[in-house]
Amino acid sequence: MIKFTGTFTVKNKKGWHASPCSRVVRLLKSHPNLSVIFEKLGCTCEPASGNSIFELMKLGLNHGDDVRYTLQGNDETEMHTLSENLLALNEQLAQEE
């Protein structure tokens, strides 16, 4: 198994509520061979699976929060593609406030 870790800052002014979380989960489900875990940096809360809207919402991600994501799988190219798409989605969510 290969692991890839990255970070980003939540840019949506309303944070990651139900709609952004569902968009993230939908994106991640398009890569079923990868697992994704999100962690809110500076928080003692439990990490969240990228497969669950509710787990992502429990992170309580607000505008400006830093997030670490860890991808795990066997296809390094797919991991880099998903990472780029995840960062692009974060940018897109900021524009849809």
PDB file of N, CA and C in Angstrom:
ATOM      1  N   MET A   1       0.838  -1.197   0.000  1.00  0.00           N
ATOM      2  CA  MET A   1       0.000   0.000   0.000  1.00  0.00           C
ATOM      3  C   MET A   1       0.879   1.255   0.000  1.00  0.00           C
ATOM      4  N   ILE A   2       0.429   2.236  -0.744  1.00  0.00           N
ATOM      5  CA  ILE A   2       1.108   3.521  -0.824  1.00  0.00           C
ATOM      6  C   ILE A   2       0.267   4.537  -0.050  1.00  0.00           C
ATOM      7  N   LYS A   3       0.933   5.418   0.667  1.00  0.00           N
ATOM      8  CA  LYS A   3       0.238   6.505   1.366  1.00  0.00           C
ATOM      9  C   LYS A   3       0.687   7.836   0.795  1.00  0.00           C
ATOM     10  N   PHE A   4      -0.247   8.749   0.688  1.00  0.00           N
ATOM     11  CA  PHE A   4       0.036  10.106   0.242  1.00  0.00           C
ATOM     12  C   PHE A   4      -0.696  11.053   1.180  1.00  0.00           C
ATOM     13  N   THR A   5      -0.001  12.031   1.707  1.00  0.00           N
ATOM     14  CA  THR A   5      -0.603  12.984   2.637  1.00  0.00           C
ATOM     15  C   THR A   5      -0.470  14.399   2.084  1.00  0.00           C
ATOM     16  N   GLY A   6      -1.533  15.169   2.251  1.00  0.00           N
ATOM     17  CA  GLY A   6      -1.523  16.563   1.831  1.00  0.00           C
ATOM     18  C   GLY A   6      -2.321  17.403   2.809  1.00  0.00           C
ATOM     19  N   THR A   7      -2.244  18.701   2.665  1.00  0.00           N
ATOM     20  CA  THR A   7      -3.003  19.617   3.522  1.00  0.00           C
ATOM     21  C   THR A   7      -3.643  20.707   2.664  1.00  0.00           C
ATOM     22  N   PHE A   8      -4.686  21.283   3.209  1.00  0.00           N
ATOM     23  CA  PHE A   8      -5.325  22.437   2.585  1.00  0.00           C
ATOM     24  C   PHE A   8      -6.038  23.224   3.668  1.00  0.00           C
ATOM     25  N   THR A   9      -6.439  24.436   3.329  1.00  0.00           N
ATOM     26  CA  THR A   9      -7.203  25.295   4.229  1.00  0.00           C
ATOM     27  C   THR A   9      -8.613  25.421   3.664  1.00  0.00           C
ATOM     28  N   VAL A  10      -9.618  25.219   4.519  1.00  0.00           N
ATOM     29  CA  VAL A  10     -11.012  25.330   4.087  1.00  0.00           C
ATOM     30  C   VAL A  10     -11.265  26.759   3.638  1.00  0.00           C
ATOM     31  N   LYS A  11     -11.746  26.916   2.413  1.00  0.00           N
ATOM     32  CA  LYS A  11     -11.931  28.257   1.853  1.00  0.00           C
ATOM     33  C   LYS A  11     -13.384  28.695   1.785  1.00  0.00           C
ATOM     34  N   ASN A  12     -14.317  27.761   1.886  1.00  0.00           N
ATOM     35  CA  ASN A  12     -15.739  28.104   1.873  1.00  0.00           C
ATOM     36  C   ASN A  12     -16.060  28.901   3.134  1.00  0.00           C
ATOM     37  N   LYS A  13     -16.632  30.086   3.000  1.00  0.00           N
ATOM     38  CA  LYS A  13     -16.881  30.954   4.156  1.00  0.00           C
ATOM     39  C   LYS A  13     -17.840  30.324   5.168  1.00  0.00           C
ATOM     40  N   LYS A  14     -18.670  29.401   4.718  1.00  0.00           N
ATOM     41  CA  LYS A  14     -19.612  28.721   5.621  1.00  0.00           C
ATOM     42  C   LYS A  14     -19.050  27.409   6.144  1.00  0.00           C
ATOM     43  N   GLY A  15     -17.817  27.093   5.776  1.00  0.00           N
ATOM     44  CA  GLY A  15     -17.215  25.843   6.217  1.00  0.00           C
ATOM     45  C   GLY A  15     -17.754  24.661   5.434  1.00  0.00           C
ATOM     46  N   TRP A  16     -17.484  23.484   5.961  1.00  0.00           N
ATOM     47  CA  TRP A  16     -17.959  22.261   5.320  1.00  0.00           C
ATOM     48  C   TRP A  16     -19.210  21.785   6.033  1.00  0.00           C
ATOM     49  N   HIS A  17     -20.340  22.277   5.592  1.00  0.00           N
ATOM     50  CA  HIS A  17     -21.628  21.815   6.098  1.00  0.00           C
ATOM     51  C   HIS A  17     -22.075  20.658   5.201  1.00  0.00           C
ATOM     52  N   ALA A  18     -23.357  20.287   5.244  1.00  0.00           N
ATOM     53  CA  ALA A  18     -23.843  19.089   4.548  1.00  0.00           C
ATOM     54  C   ALA A  18     -23.544  19.101   3.045  1.00  0.00           C
ATOM     55  N   SER A  19     -23.796  20.204   2.377  1.00  0.00           N
ATOM     56  CA  SER A  19     -23.618  20.236   0.919  1.00  0.00           C
ATOM     57  C   SER A  19     -22.157  20.054   0.505  1.00  0.00           C
ATOM     58  N   PRO A  20     -21.206  20.821   1.056  1.00  0.00           N
ATOM     59  CA  PRO A  20     -19.811  20.581   0.686  1.00  0.00           C
ATOM     60  C   PRO A  20     -19.339  19.172   1.050  1.00  0.00           C
ATOM     61  N   CYS A  21     -19.764  18.675   2.205  1.00  0.00           N
ATOM     62  CA  CYS A  21     -19.357  17.323   2.603  1.00  0.00           C
ATOM     63  C   CYS A  21     -19.875  16.290   1.615  1.00  0.00           C
ATOM     64  N   SER A  22     -21.110  16.466   1.139  1.00  0.00           N
ATOM     65  CA  SER A  22     -21.652  15.502   0.176  1.00  0.00           C
ATOM     66  C   SER A  22     -20.892  15.574  -1.145  1.00  0.00           C
ATOM     67  N   ARG A  23     -20.449  16.763  -1.539  1.00  0.00           N
ATOM     68  CA  ARG A  23     -19.659  16.900  -2.770  1.00  0.00           C
ATOM     69  C   ARG A  23     -18.305  16.205  -2.625  1.00  0.00           C
ATOM     70  N   VAL A  24     -17.698  16.332  -1.449  1.00  0.00           N
ATOM     71  CA  VAL A  24     -16.419  15.672  -1.196  1.00  0.00           C
ATOM     72  C   VAL A  24     -16.598  14.155  -1.261  1.00  0.00           C
ATOM     73  N   VAL A  25     -17.623  13.643  -0.585  1.00  0.00           N
ATOM     74  CA  VAL A  25     -17.872  12.196  -0.585  1.00  0.00           C
ATOM     75  C   VAL A  25     -18.128  11.700  -2.006  1.00  0.00           C
ATOM     76  N   ARG A  26     -18.902  12.443  -2.786  1.00  0.00           N
ATOM     77  CA  ARG A  26     -19.186  12.058  -4.176  1.00  0.00           C
ATOM     78  C   ARG A  26     -17.880  11.972  -4.982  1.00  0.00           C
ATOM     79  N   LEU A  27     -17.000  12.946  -4.798  1.00  0.00           N
ATOM     80  CA  LEU A  27     -15.711  12.923  -5.488  1.00  0.00           C
ATOM     81  C   LEU A  27     -14.918  11.684  -5.084  1.00  0.00           C
ATOM     82  N   LEU A  28     -14.867  11.410  -3.792  1.00  0.00           N
ATOM     83  CA  LEU A  28     -14.062  10.293  -3.313  1.00  0.00           C
ATOM     84  C   LEU A  28     -14.627   8.950  -3.767  1.00  0.00           C
ATOM     85  N   LYS A  29     -15.944   8.870  -3.900  1.00  0.00           N
ATOM     86  CA  LYS A  29     -16.547   7.609  -4.363  1.00  0.00           C
ATOM     87  C   LYS A  29     -16.218   7.325  -5.824  1.00  0.00           C
ATOM     88  N   SER A  30     -15.771   8.328  -6.550  1.00  0.00           N
ATOM     89  CA  SER A  30     -15.356   8.095  -7.932  1.00  0.00           C
ATOM     90  C   SER A  30     -13.963   7.457  -7.988  1.00  0.00           C
ATOM     91  N   HIS A  31     -13.358   7.239  -6.831  1.00  0.00           N
ATOM     92  CA  HIS A  31     -12.050   6.577  -6.711  1.00  0.00           C
ATOM     93  C   HIS A  31     -12.173   5.458  -5.673  1.00  0.00           C
ATOM     94  N   PRO A  32     -12.946   4.397  -5.988  1.00  0.00           N
ATOM     95  CA  PRO A  32     -13.235   3.363  -4.993  1.00  0.00           C
ATOM     96  C   PRO A  32     -12.025   2.542  -4.549  1.00  0.00           C
ATOM     97  N   ASN A  33     -10.924   2.620  -5.280  1.00  0.00           N
ATOM     98  CA  ASN A  33      -9.735   1.849  -4.905  1.00  0.00           C
ATOM     99  C   ASN A  33      -8.855   2.568  -3.895  1.00  0.00           C
ATOM    100  N   LEU A  34      -9.269   3.775  -3.497  1.00  0.00           N
ATOM    101  CA  LEU A  34      -8.484   4.553  -2.534  1.00  0.00           C
ATOM    102  C   LEU A  34      -9.289   4.774  -1.265  1.00  0.00           C
ATOM    103  N   SER A  35      -8.605   4.778  -0.147  1.00  0.00           N
ATOM    104  CA  SER A  35      -9.262   5.193   1.093  1.00  0.00           C
ATOM    105  C   SER A  35      -8.709   6.566   1.469  1.00  0.00           C
ATOM    106  N   VAL A  36      -9.573   7.378   2.095  1.00  0.00           N
ATOM    107  CA  VAL A  36      -9.191   8.745   2.442  1.00  0.00           C
ATOM    108  C   VAL A  36      -9.621   9.035   3.872  1.00  0.00           C
ATOM    109  N   ILE A  37      -8.700   9.576   4.642  1.00  0.00           N
ATOM    110  CA  ILE A  37      -8.969   9.995   6.017  1.00  0.00           C
ATOM    111  C   ILE A  37      -8.653  11.483   6.124  1.00  0.00           C
ATOM    112  N   PHE A  38      -9.563  12.224   6.763  1.00  0.00           N
ATOM    113  CA  PHE A  38      -9.375  13.660   6.986  1.00  0.00           C
ATOM    114  C   PHE A  38      -9.142  13.919   8.467  1.00  0.00           C
ATOM    115  N   GLU A  39      -8.254  14.866   8.766  1.00  0.00           N
ATOM    116  CA  GLU A  39      -8.000  15.282  10.137  1.00  0.00           C
ATOM    117  C   GLU A  39      -8.012  16.811  10.198  1.00  0.00           C
ATOM    118  N   LYS A  40      -8.704  17.350  11.172  1.00  0.00           N
ATOM    119  CA  LYS A  40      -8.690  18.792  11.409  1.00  0.00           C
ATOM    120  C   LYS A  40      -7.452  19.088  12.250  1.00  0.00           C
ATOM    121  N   LEU A  41      -6.533  19.850  11.701  1.00  0.00           N
ATOM    122  CA  LEU A  41      -5.284  20.138  12.409  1.00  0.00           C
ATOM    123  C   LEU A  41      -5.549  21.053  13.601  1.00  0.00           C
ATOM    124  N   GLY A  42      -4.844  20.800  14.685  1.00  0.00           N
ATOM    125  CA  GLY A  42      -5.011  21.595  15.887  1.00  0.00           C
ATOM    126  C   GLY A  42      -6.231  21.205  16.695  1.00  0.00           C
ATOM    127  N   CYS A  43      -6.802  20.055  16.397  1.00  0.00           N
ATOM    128  CA  CYS A  43      -8.020  19.593  17.066  1.00  0.00           C
ATOM    129  C   CYS A  43      -7.766  18.184  17.585  1.00  0.00           C
ATOM    130  N   THR A  44      -8.337  17.885  18.717  1.00  0.00           N
ATOM    131  CA  THR A  44      -8.194  16.541  19.277  1.00  0.00           C
ATOM    132  C   THR A  44      -9.312  15.609  18.817  1.00  0.00           C
ATOM    133  N   CYS A  45     -10.153  16.080  17.891  1.00  0.00           N
ATOM    134  CA  CYS A  45     -11.263  15.251  17.405  1.00  0.00           C
ATOM    135  C   CYS A  45     -10.737  14.061  16.598  1.00  0.00           C
ATOM    136  N   GLU A  46     -11.577  13.048  16.512  1.00  0.00           N
ATOM    137  CA  GLU A  46     -11.235  11.840  15.776  1.00  0.00           C
ATOM    138  C   GLU A  46     -11.114  12.138  14.280  1.00  0.00           C
ATOM    139  N   PRO A  47     -10.188  11.482  13.594  1.00  0.00           N
ATOM    140  CA  PRO A  47     -10.128  11.602  12.136  1.00  0.00           C
ATOM    141  C   PRO A  47     -11.435  11.089  11.519  1.00  0.00           C
ATOM    142  N   ALA A  48     -11.732  11.527  10.308  1.00  0.00           N
ATOM    143  CA  ALA A  48     -12.983  11.161   9.647  1.00  0.00           C
ATOM    144  C   ALA A  48     -12.713  10.455   8.330  1.00  0.00           C
ATOM    145  N   SER A  49     -13.507   9.440   8.065  1.00  0.00           N
ATOM    146  CA  SER A  49     -13.454   8.750   6.787  1.00  0.00           C
ATOM    147  C   SER A  49     -14.055   9.637   5.707  1.00  0.00           C
ATOM    148  N   GLY A  50     -13.443   9.640   4.555  1.00  0.00           N
ATOM    149  CA  GLY A  50     -13.972  10.400   3.437  1.00  0.00           C
ATOM    150  C   GLY A  50     -15.187   9.762   2.794  1.00  0.00           C
ATOM    151  N   ASN A  51     -15.586   8.600   3.295  1.00  0.00           N
ATOM    152  CA  ASN A  51     -16.757   7.906   2.745  1.00  0.00           C
ATOM    153  C   ASN A  51     -18.045   8.302   3.427  1.00  0.00           C
ATOM    154  N   SER A  52     -17.981   9.137   4.451  1.00  0.00           N
ATOM    155  CA  SER A  52     -19.163   9.437   5.257  1.00  0.00           C
ATOM    156  C   SER A  52     -19.385  10.945   5.392  1.00  0.00           C
ATOM    157  N   ILE A  53     -20.534  11.402   4.916  1.00  0.00           N
ATOM    158  CA  ILE A  53     -20.897  12.807   5.078  1.00  0.00           C
ATOM    159  C   ILE A  53     -20.923  13.163   6.558  1.00  0.00           C
ATOM    160  N   PHE A  54     -21.501  12.277   7.361  1.00  0.00           N
ATOM    161  CA  PHE A  54     -21.662  12.568   8.783  1.00  0.00           C
ATOM    162  C   PHE A  54     -20.330  12.637   9.508  1.00  0.00           C
ATOM    163  N   GLU A  55     -19.400  11.750   9.156  1.00  0.00           N
ATOM    164  CA  GLU A  55     -18.082  11.819   9.798  1.00  0.00           C
ATOM    165  C   GLU A  55     -17.375  13.116   9.426  1.00  0.00           C
ATOM    166  N   LEU A  56     -17.476  13.510   8.162  1.00  0.00           N
ATOM    167  CA  LEU A  56     -16.846  14.775   7.747  1.00  0.00           C
ATOM    168  C   LEU A  56     -17.479  15.958   8.475  1.00  0.00           C
ATOM    169  N   MET A  57     -18.798  15.941   8.608  1.00  0.00           N
ATOM    170  CA  MET A  57     -19.481  17.036   9.299  1.00  0.00           C
ATOM    171  C   MET A  57     -19.084  17.093  10.770  1.00  0.00           C
ATOM    172  N   LYS A  58     -18.829  15.940  11.389  1.00  0.00           N
ATOM    173  CA  LYS A  58     -18.443  15.911  12.805  1.00  0.00           C
ATOM    174  C   LYS A  58     -17.091  16.577  13.044  1.00  0.00           C
ATOM    175  N   LEU A  59     -16.279  16.724  11.998  1.00  0.00           N
ATOM    176  CA  LEU A  59     -15.007  17.439  12.158  1.00  0.00           C
ATOM    177  C   LEU A  59     -15.239  18.914  12.460  1.00  0.00           C
ATOM    178  N   GLY A  60     -16.407  19.431  12.079  1.00  0.00           N
ATOM    179  CA  GLY A  60     -16.721  20.835  12.338  1.00  0.00           C
ATOM    180  C   GLY A  60     -15.783  21.781  11.610  1.00  0.00           C
ATOM    181  N   LEU A  61     -15.559  21.527  10.335  1.00  0.00           N
ATOM    182  CA  LEU A  61     -14.614  22.342   9.569  1.00  0.00           C
ATOM    183  C   LEU A  61     -15.220  23.694   9.223  1.00  0.00           C
ATOM    184  N   ASN A  62     -14.547  24.727   9.661  1.00  0.00           N
ATOM    185  CA  ASN A  62     -14.960  26.104   9.422  1.00  0.00           C
ATOM    186  C   ASN A  62     -13.973  26.788   8.488  1.00  0.00           C
ATOM    187  N   HIS A  63     -14.394  27.934   7.959  1.00  0.00           N
ATOM    188  CA  HIS A  63     -13.522  28.731   7.096  1.00  0.00           C
ATOM    189  C   HIS A  63     -12.195  28.981   7.804  1.00  0.00           C
ATOM    190  N   GLY A  64     -11.113  28.721   7.107  1.00  0.00           N
ATOM    191  CA  GLY A  64      -9.781  28.962   7.654  1.00  0.00           C
ATOM    192  C   GLY A  64      -9.166  27.778   8.387  1.00  0.00           C
ATOM    193  N   ASP A  65      -9.935  26.723   8.629  1.00  0.00           N
ATOM    194  CA  ASP A  65      -9.377  25.542   9.296  1.00  0.00           C
ATOM    195  C   ASP A  65      -8.410  24.821   8.366  1.00  0.00           C
ATOM    196  N   ASP A  66      -7.335  24.313   8.949  1.00  0.00           N
ATOM    197  CA  ASP A  66      -6.362  23.525   8.192  1.00  0.00           C
ATOM    198  C   ASP A  66      -6.716  22.049   8.324  1.00  0.00           C
ATOM    199  N   VAL A  67      -6.637  21.353   7.207  1.00  0.00           N
ATOM    200  CA  VAL A  67      -7.039  19.952   7.144  1.00  0.00           C
ATOM    201  C   VAL A  67      -5.910  19.135   6.525  1.00  0.00           C
ATOM    202  N   ARG A  68      -5.660  17.978   7.143  1.00  0.00           N
ATOM    203  CA  ARG A  68      -4.716  17.028   6.556  1.00  0.00           C
ATOM    204  C   ARG A  68      -5.541  15.861   6.010  1.00  0.00           C
ATOM    205  N   TYR A  69      -5.219  15.429   4.815  1.00  0.00           N
ATOM    206  CA  TYR A  69      -5.877  14.253   4.253  1.00  0.00           C
ATOM    207  C   TYR A  69      -4.813  13.214   3.914  1.00  0.00           C
ATOM    208  N   THR A  70      -5.149  11.973   4.144  1.00  0.00           N
ATOM    209  CA  THR A  70      -4.252  10.871   3.845  1.00  0.00           C
ATOM    210  C   THR A  70      -4.951   9.920   2.891  1.00  0.00           C
ATOM    211  N   LEU A  71      -4.354   9.729   1.740  1.00  0.00           N
ATOM    212  CA  LEU A  71      -4.852   8.794   0.736  1.00  0.00           C
ATOM    213  C   LEU A  71      -4.053   7.511   0.855  1.00  0.00           C
ATOM    214  N   GLN A  72      -4.743   6.399   0.688  1.00  0.00           N
ATOM    215  CA  GLN A  72      -4.051   5.122   0.750  1.00  0.00           C
ATOM    216  C   GLN A  72      -4.595   4.229  -0.356  1.00  0.00           C
ATOM    217  N   GLY A  73      -3.680   3.606  -1.100  1.00  0.00           N
ATOM    218  CA  GLY A  73      -4.071   2.722  -2.189  1.00  0.00           C
ATOM    219  C   GLY A  73      -2.846   2.159  -2.878  1.00  0.00           C
ATOM    220  N   ASN A  74      -3.058   1.592  -4.046  1.00  0.00           N
ATOM    221  CA  ASN A  74      -1.968   0.951  -4.782  1.00  0.00           C
ATOM    222  C   ASN A  74      -1.577   1.686  -6.054  1.00  0.00           C
ATOM    223  N   ASP A  75      -2.337   2.711  -6.432  1.00  0.00           N
ATOM    224  CA  ASP A  75      -2.100   3.405  -7.698  1.00  0.00           C
ATOM    225  C   ASP A  75      -1.684   4.848  -7.421  1.00  0.00           C
ATOM    226  N   GLU A  76      -0.386   5.096  -7.539  1.00  0.00           N
ATOM    227  CA  GLU A  76       0.150   6.421  -7.230  1.00  0.00           C
ATOM    228  C   GLU A  76      -0.411   7.501  -8.156  1.00  0.00           C
ATOM    229  N   THR A  77      -0.613   7.181  -9.417  1.00  0.00           N
ATOM    230  CA  THR A  77      -1.166   8.145 -10.369  1.00  0.00           C
ATOM    231  C   THR A  77      -2.584   8.530  -9.978  1.00  0.00           C
ATOM    232  N   GLU A  78      -3.397   7.540  -9.604  1.00  0.00           N
ATOM    233  CA  GLU A  78      -4.761   7.818  -9.177  1.00  0.00           C
ATOM    234  C   GLU A  78      -4.775   8.662  -7.905  1.00  0.00           C
ATOM    235  N   MET A  79      -3.824   8.411  -7.008  1.00  0.00           N
ATOM    236  CA  MET A  79      -3.738   9.188  -5.773  1.00  0.00           C
ATOM    237  C   MET A  79      -3.432  10.649  -6.071  1.00  0.00           C
ATOM    238  N   HIS A  80      -2.520  10.902  -6.975  1.00  0.00           N
ATOM    239  CA  HIS A  80      -2.178  12.281  -7.326  1.00  0.00           C
ATOM    240  C   HIS A  80      -3.345  12.973  -8.031  1.00  0.00           C
ATOM    241  N   THR A  81      -4.057  12.223  -8.871  1.00  0.00           N
ATOM    242  CA  THR A  81      -5.233  12.784  -9.546  1.00  0.00           C
ATOM    243  C   THR A  81      -6.293  13.170  -8.530  1.00  0.00           C
ATOM    244  N   LEU A  82      -6.580  12.263  -7.592  1.00  0.00           N
ATOM    245  CA  LEU A  82      -7.576  12.558  -6.572  1.00  0.00           C
ATOM    246  C   LEU A  82      -7.140  13.739  -5.714  1.00  0.00           C
ATOM    247  N   SER A  83      -5.879  13.799  -5.351  1.00  0.00           N
ATOM    248  CA  SER A  83      -5.380  14.916  -4.555  1.00  0.00           C
ATOM    249  C   SER A  83      -5.599  16.241  -5.283  1.00  0.00           C
ATOM    250  N   GLU A  84      -5.271  16.288  -6.557  1.00  0.00           N
ATOM    251  CA  GLU A  84      -5.471  17.509  -7.345  1.00  0.00           C
ATOM    252  C   GLU A  84      -6.951  17.860  -7.438  1.00  0.00           C
ATOM    253  N   ASN A  85      -7.802  16.855  -7.644  1.00  0.00           N
ATOM    254  CA  ASN A  85      -9.240  17.090  -7.734  1.00  0.00           C
ATOM    255  C   ASN A  85      -9.825  17.564  -6.413  1.00  0.00           C
ATOM    256  N   LEU A  86      -9.310  17.048  -5.316  1.00  0.00           N
ATOM    257  CA  LEU A  86      -9.772  17.462  -3.989  1.00  0.00           C
ATOM    258  C   LEU A  86      -9.423  18.921  -3.724  1.00  0.00           C
ATOM    259  N   LEU A  87      -8.207  19.305  -4.068  1.00  0.00           N
ATOM    260  CA  LEU A  87      -7.793  20.698  -3.892  1.00  0.00           C
ATOM    261  C   LEU A  87      -8.591  21.623  -4.807  1.00  0.00           C
ATOM    262  N   ALA A  88      -8.873  21.172  -6.023  1.00  0.00           N
ATOM    263  CA  ALA A  88      -9.680  21.974  -6.951  1.00  0.00           C
ATOM    264  C   ALA A  88     -11.111  22.120  -6.437  1.00  0.00           C
ATOM    265  N   LEU A  89     -11.662  21.051  -5.846  1.00  0.00           N
ATOM    266  CA  LEU A  89     -13.010  21.127  -5.278  1.00  0.00           C
ATOM    267  C   LEU A  89     -13.045  22.119  -4.122  1.00  0.00           C
ATOM    268  N   ASN A  90     -12.024  22.138  -3.288  1.00  0.00           N
ATOM    269  CA  ASN A  90     -11.962  23.100  -2.190  1.00  0.00           C
ATOM    270  C   ASN A  90     -12.004  24.525  -2.732  1.00  0.00           C
ATOM    271  N   GLU A  91     -11.295  24.778  -3.818  1.00  0.00           N
ATOM    272  CA  GLU A  91     -11.316  26.106  -4.458  1.00  0.00           C
ATOM    273  C   GLU A  91     -12.706  26.404  -5.028  1.00  0.00           C
ATOM    274  N   GLN A  92     -13.303  25.416  -5.672  1.00  0.00           N
ATOM    275  CA  GLN A  92     -14.624  25.597  -6.265  1.00  0.00           C
ATOM    276  C   GLN A  92     -15.679  25.874  -5.186  1.00  0.00           C
ATOM    277  N   LEU A  93     -15.606  25.185  -4.067  1.00  0.00           N
ATOM    278  CA  LEU A  93     -16.562  25.391  -2.974  1.00  0.00           C
ATOM    279  C   LEU A  93     -16.476  26.820  -2.442  1.00  0.00           C
ATOM    280  N   ALA A  94     -15.301  27.409  -2.476  1.00  0.00           N
ATOM    281  CA  ALA A  94     -15.137  28.786  -2.011  1.00  0.00           C
ATOM    282  C   ALA A  94     -15.873  29.766  -2.900  1.00  0.00           C
ATOM    283  N   GLN A  95     -16.019  29.437  -4.181  1.00  0.00           N
ATOM    284  CA  GLN A  95     -16.675  30.316  -5.129  1.00  0.00           C
ATOM    285  C   GLN A  95     -18.205  30.188  -5.082  1.00  0.00           C
ATOM    286  N   GLU A  96     -18.700  29.122  -4.450  1.00  0.00           N
ATOM    287  CA  GLU A  96     -20.139  28.824  -4.452  1.00  0.00           C
ATOM    288  C   GLU A  96     -20.833  29.208  -3.160  1.00  0.00           C
ATOM    289  N   GLU A  97     -20.287  30.133  -2.449  1.00  0.00           N
ATOM    290  CA  GLU A  97     -20.832  30.519  -1.167  1.00  0.00           C
ATOM    291  C   GLU A  97     -22.206  31.082  -1.378  1.00  0.00           C
TER     292      GLU A  97
END
